[in-house]
PDB file of C-alpha atoms in Angstrom:
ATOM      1  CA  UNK A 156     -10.993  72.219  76.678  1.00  0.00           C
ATOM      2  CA  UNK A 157     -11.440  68.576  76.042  1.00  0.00           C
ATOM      3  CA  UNK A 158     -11.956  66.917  72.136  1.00  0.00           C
ATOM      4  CA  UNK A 159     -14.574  64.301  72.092  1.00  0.00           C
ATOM      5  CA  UNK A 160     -15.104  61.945  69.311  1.00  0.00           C
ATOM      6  CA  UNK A 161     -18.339  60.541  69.282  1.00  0.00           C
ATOM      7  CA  UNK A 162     -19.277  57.756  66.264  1.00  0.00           C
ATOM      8  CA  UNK A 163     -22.131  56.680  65.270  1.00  0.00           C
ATOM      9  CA  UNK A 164     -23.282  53.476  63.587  1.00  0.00           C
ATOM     10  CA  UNK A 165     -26.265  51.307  62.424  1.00  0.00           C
ATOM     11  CA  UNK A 166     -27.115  48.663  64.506  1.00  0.00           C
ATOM     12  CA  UNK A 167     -25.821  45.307  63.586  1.00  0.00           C
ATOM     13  CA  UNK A 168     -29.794  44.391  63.014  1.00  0.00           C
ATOM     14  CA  UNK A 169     -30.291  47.367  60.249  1.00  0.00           C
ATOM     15  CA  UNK A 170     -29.250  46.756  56.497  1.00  0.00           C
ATOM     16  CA  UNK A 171     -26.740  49.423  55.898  1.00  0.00           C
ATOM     17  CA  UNK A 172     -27.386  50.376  52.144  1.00  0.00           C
ATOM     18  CA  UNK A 173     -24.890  52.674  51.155  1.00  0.00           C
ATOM     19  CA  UNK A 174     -22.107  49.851  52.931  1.00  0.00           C
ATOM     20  CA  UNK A 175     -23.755  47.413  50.356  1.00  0.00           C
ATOM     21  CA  UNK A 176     -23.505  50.283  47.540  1.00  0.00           C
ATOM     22  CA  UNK A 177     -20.089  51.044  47.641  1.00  0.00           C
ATOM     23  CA  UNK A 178     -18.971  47.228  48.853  1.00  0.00           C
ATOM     24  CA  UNK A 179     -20.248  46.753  45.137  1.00  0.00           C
ATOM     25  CA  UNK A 180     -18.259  49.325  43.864  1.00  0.00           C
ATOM     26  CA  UNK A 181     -15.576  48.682  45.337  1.00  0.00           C
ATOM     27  CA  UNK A 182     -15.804  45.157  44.020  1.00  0.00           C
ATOM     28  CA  UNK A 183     -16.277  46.780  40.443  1.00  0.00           C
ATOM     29  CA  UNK A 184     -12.923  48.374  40.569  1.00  0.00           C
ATOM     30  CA  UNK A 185     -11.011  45.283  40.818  1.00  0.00           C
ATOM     31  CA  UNK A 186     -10.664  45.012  44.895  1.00  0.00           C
ATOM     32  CA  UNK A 187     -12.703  41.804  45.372  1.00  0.00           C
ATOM     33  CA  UNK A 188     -10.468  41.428  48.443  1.00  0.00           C
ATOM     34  CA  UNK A 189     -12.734  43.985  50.168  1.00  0.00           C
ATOM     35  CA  UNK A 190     -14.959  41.801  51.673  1.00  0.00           C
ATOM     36  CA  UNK A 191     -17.500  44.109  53.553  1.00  0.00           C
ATOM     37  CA  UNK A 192     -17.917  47.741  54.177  1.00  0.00           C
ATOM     38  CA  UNK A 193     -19.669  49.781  56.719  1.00  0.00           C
ATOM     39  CA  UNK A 194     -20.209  53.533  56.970  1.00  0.00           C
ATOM     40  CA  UNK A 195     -20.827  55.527  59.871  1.00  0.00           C
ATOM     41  CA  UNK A 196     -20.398  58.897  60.916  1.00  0.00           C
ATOM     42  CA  UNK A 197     -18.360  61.119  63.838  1.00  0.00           C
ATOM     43  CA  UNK A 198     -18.633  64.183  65.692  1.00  0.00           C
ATOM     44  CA  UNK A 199     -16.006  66.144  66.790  1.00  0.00           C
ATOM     45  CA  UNK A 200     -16.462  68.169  69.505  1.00  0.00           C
ATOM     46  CA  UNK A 201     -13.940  70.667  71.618  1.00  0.00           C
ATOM     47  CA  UNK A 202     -15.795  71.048  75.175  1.00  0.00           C
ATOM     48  CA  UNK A 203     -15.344  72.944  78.434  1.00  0.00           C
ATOM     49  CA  UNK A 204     -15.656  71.005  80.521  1.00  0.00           C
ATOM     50  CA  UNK A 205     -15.036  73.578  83.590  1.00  0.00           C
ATOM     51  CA  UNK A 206     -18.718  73.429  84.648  1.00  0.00           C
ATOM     52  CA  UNK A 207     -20.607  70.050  83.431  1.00  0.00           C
ATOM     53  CA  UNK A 208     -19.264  67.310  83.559  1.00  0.00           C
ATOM     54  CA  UNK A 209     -18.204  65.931  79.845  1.00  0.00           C
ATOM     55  CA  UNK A 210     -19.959  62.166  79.771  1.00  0.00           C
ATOM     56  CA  UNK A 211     -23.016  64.223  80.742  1.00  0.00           C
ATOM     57  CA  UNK A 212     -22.674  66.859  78.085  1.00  0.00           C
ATOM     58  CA  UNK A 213     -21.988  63.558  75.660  1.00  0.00           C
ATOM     59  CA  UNK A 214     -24.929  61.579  76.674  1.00  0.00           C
ATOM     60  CA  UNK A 215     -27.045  64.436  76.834  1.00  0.00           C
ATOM     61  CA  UNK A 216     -26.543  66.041  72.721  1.00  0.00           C
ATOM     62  CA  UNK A 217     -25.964  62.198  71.731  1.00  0.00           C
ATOM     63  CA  UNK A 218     -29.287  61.160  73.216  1.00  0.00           C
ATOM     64  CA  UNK A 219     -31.190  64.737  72.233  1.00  0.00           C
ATOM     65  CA  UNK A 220     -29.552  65.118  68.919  1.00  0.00           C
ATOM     66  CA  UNK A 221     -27.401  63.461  67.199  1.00  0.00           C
ATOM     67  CA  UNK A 222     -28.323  59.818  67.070  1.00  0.00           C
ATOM     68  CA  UNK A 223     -31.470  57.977  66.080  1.00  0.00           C
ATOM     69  CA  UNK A 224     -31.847  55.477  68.291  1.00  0.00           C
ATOM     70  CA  UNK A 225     -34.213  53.550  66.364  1.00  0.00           C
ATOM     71  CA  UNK A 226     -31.371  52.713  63.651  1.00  0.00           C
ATOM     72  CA  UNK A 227     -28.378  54.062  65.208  1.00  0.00           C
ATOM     73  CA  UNK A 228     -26.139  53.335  68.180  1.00  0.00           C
ATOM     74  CA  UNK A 229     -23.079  55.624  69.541  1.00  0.00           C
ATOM     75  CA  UNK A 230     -20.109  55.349  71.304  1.00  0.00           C
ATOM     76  CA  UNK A 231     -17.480  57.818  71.877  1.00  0.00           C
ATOM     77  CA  UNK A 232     -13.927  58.454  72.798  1.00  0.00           C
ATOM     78  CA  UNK A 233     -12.325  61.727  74.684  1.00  0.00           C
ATOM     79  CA  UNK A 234      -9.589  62.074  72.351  1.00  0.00           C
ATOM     80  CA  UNK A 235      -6.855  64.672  74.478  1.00  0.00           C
ATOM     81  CA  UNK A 236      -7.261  68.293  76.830  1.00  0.00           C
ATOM     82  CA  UNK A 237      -6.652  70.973  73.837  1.00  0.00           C
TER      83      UNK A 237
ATOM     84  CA  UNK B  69      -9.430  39.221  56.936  1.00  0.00           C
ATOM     85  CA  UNK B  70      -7.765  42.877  58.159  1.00  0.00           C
ATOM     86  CA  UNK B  71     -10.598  45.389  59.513  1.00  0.00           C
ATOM     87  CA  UNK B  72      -9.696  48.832  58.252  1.00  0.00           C
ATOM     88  CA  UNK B  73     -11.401  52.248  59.371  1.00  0.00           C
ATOM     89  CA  UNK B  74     -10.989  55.280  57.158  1.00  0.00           C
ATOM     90  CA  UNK B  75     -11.667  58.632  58.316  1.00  0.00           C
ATOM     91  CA  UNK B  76     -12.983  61.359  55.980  1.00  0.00           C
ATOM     92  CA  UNK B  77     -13.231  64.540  56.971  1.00  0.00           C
ATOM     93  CA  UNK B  78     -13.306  68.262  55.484  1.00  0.00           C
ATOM     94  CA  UNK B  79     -10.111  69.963  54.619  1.00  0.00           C
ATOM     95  CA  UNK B  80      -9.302  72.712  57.386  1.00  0.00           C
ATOM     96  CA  UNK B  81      -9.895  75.722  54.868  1.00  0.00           C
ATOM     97  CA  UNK B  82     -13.225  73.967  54.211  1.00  0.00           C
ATOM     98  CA  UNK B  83     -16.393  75.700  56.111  1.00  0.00           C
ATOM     99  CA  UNK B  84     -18.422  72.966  57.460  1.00  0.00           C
ATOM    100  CA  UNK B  85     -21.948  74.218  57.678  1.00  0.00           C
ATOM    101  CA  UNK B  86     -23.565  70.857  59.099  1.00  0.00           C
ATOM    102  CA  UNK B  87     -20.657  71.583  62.197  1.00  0.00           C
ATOM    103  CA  UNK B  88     -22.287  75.011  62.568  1.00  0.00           C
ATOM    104  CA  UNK B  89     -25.345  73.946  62.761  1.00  0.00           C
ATOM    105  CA  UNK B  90     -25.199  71.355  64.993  1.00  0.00           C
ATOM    106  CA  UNK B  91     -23.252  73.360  67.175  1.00  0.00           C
ATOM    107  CA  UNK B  92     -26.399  76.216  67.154  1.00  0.00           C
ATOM    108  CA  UNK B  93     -28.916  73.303  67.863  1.00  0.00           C
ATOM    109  CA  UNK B  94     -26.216  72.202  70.446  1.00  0.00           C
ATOM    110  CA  UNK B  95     -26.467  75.710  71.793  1.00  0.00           C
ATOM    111  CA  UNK B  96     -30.132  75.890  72.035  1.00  0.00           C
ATOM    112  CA  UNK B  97     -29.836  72.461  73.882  1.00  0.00           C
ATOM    113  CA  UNK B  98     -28.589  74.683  76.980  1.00  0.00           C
ATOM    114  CA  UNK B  99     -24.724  73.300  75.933  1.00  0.00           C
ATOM    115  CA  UNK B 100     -22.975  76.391  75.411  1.00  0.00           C
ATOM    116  CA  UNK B 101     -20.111  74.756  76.859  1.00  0.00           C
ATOM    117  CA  UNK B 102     -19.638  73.150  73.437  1.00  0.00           C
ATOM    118  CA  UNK B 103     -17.787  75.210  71.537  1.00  0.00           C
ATOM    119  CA  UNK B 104     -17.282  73.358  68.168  1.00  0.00           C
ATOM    120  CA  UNK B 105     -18.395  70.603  66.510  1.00  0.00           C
ATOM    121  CA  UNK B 106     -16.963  68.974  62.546  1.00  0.00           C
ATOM    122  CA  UNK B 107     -18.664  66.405  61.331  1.00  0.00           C
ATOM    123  CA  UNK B 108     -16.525  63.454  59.840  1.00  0.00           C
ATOM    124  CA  UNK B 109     -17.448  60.138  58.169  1.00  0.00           C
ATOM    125  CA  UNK B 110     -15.634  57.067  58.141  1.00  0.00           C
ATOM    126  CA  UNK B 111     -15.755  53.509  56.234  1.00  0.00           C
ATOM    127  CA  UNK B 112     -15.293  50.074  58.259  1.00  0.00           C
ATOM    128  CA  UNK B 113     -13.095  48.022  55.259  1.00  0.00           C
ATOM    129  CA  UNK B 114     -13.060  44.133  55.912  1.00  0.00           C
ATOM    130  CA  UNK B 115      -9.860  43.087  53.571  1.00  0.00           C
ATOM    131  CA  UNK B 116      -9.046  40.035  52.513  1.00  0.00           C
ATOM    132  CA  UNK B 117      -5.274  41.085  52.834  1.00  0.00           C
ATOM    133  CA  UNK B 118      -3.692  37.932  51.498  1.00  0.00           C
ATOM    134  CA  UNK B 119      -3.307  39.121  47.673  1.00  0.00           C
ATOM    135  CA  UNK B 120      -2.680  43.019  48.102  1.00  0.00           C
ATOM    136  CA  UNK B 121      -1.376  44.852  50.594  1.00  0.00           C
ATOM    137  CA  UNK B 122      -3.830  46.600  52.951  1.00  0.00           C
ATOM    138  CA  UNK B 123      -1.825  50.270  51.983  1.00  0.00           C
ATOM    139  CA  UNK B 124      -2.426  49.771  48.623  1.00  0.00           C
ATOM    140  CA  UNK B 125      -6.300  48.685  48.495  1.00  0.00           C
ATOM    141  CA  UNK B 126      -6.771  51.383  50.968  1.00  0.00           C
ATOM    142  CA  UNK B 127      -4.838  54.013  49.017  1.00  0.00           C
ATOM    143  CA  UNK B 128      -6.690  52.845  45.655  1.00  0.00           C
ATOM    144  CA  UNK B 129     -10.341  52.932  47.143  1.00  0.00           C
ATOM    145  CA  UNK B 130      -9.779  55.987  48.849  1.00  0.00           C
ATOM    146  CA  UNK B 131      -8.508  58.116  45.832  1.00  0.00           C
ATOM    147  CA  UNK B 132     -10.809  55.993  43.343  1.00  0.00           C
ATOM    148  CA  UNK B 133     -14.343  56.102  45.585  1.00  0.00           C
ATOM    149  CA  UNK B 134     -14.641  57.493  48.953  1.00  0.00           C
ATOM    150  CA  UNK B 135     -12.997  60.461  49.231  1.00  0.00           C
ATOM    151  CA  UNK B 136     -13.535  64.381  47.252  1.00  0.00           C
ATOM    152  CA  UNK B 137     -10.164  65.192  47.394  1.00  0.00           C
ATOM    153  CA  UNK B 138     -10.963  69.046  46.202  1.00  0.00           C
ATOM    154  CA  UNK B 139     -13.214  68.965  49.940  1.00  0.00           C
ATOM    155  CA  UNK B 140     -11.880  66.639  52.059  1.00  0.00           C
ATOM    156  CA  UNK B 141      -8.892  64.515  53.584  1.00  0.00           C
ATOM    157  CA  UNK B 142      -8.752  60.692  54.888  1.00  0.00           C
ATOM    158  CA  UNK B 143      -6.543  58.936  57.388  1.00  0.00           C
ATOM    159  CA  UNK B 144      -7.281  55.379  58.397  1.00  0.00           C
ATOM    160  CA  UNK B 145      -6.179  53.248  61.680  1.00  0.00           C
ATOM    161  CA  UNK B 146      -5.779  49.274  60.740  1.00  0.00           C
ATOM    162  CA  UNK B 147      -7.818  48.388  63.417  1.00  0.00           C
ATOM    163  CA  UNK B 148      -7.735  44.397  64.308  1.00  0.00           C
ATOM    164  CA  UNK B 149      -6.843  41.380  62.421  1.00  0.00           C
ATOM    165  CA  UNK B 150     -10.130  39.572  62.455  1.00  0.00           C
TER     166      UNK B 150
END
């Protein structure tokens, strides 16, 4: 079994709203030192990989599924064999 | 400037129904070799470290803003000075 990580961001060209909202809050609790934030999101997922091959399983449910491409861009990380 | 990224995900006892559907849809994709999926978010934190100490702002804006501590847990990785 292998753990993937796969994250998922906005493109540096697309205005991230909620990083602006809570950059703002941030700033109204007293941490003006925060300069930026950006959110994004992850998917964890625990794989056999005994028959396909895992970048192919990852490309394949990133590029079907879980990312909009017209906003979004992925990358991912095989995090350790369970 | 420090870049930060906290991770947010649901406790373990927590049922994560967006995991288990994604993991259906994942299914119906032909990928049965997937066996799980969670879904996490996380929060790229530029910090202006010279004042506060990066532990502290991080600890503060965690508890204060980003994260439902009766739902979920955070960890964060200082990634880079940039």
């Amino acid at each position: 079994m292998v753990n993937v990580r796969i994250f998922v961001t906005y493109k540096e060209s697309v205005f991230d709203p909620q990083g602006e909202t809570i950059t703002d809050a941030i700033h109204s609790l007293g941490f003006s030192n925060v300069k930026k934030v950006n959110v994004g999101k992850f998917f964890d997922l625990q794989i056999d990989s005994s028959d396909k091959k895992v970048e192919e399983v990852v490309k394949e449910v990133s590029e079907q599924l879980l990312v909009n491409f017209n906003l979004e861009t992925y990358r991912y990380d095989v995090m350790e064999e369970a």
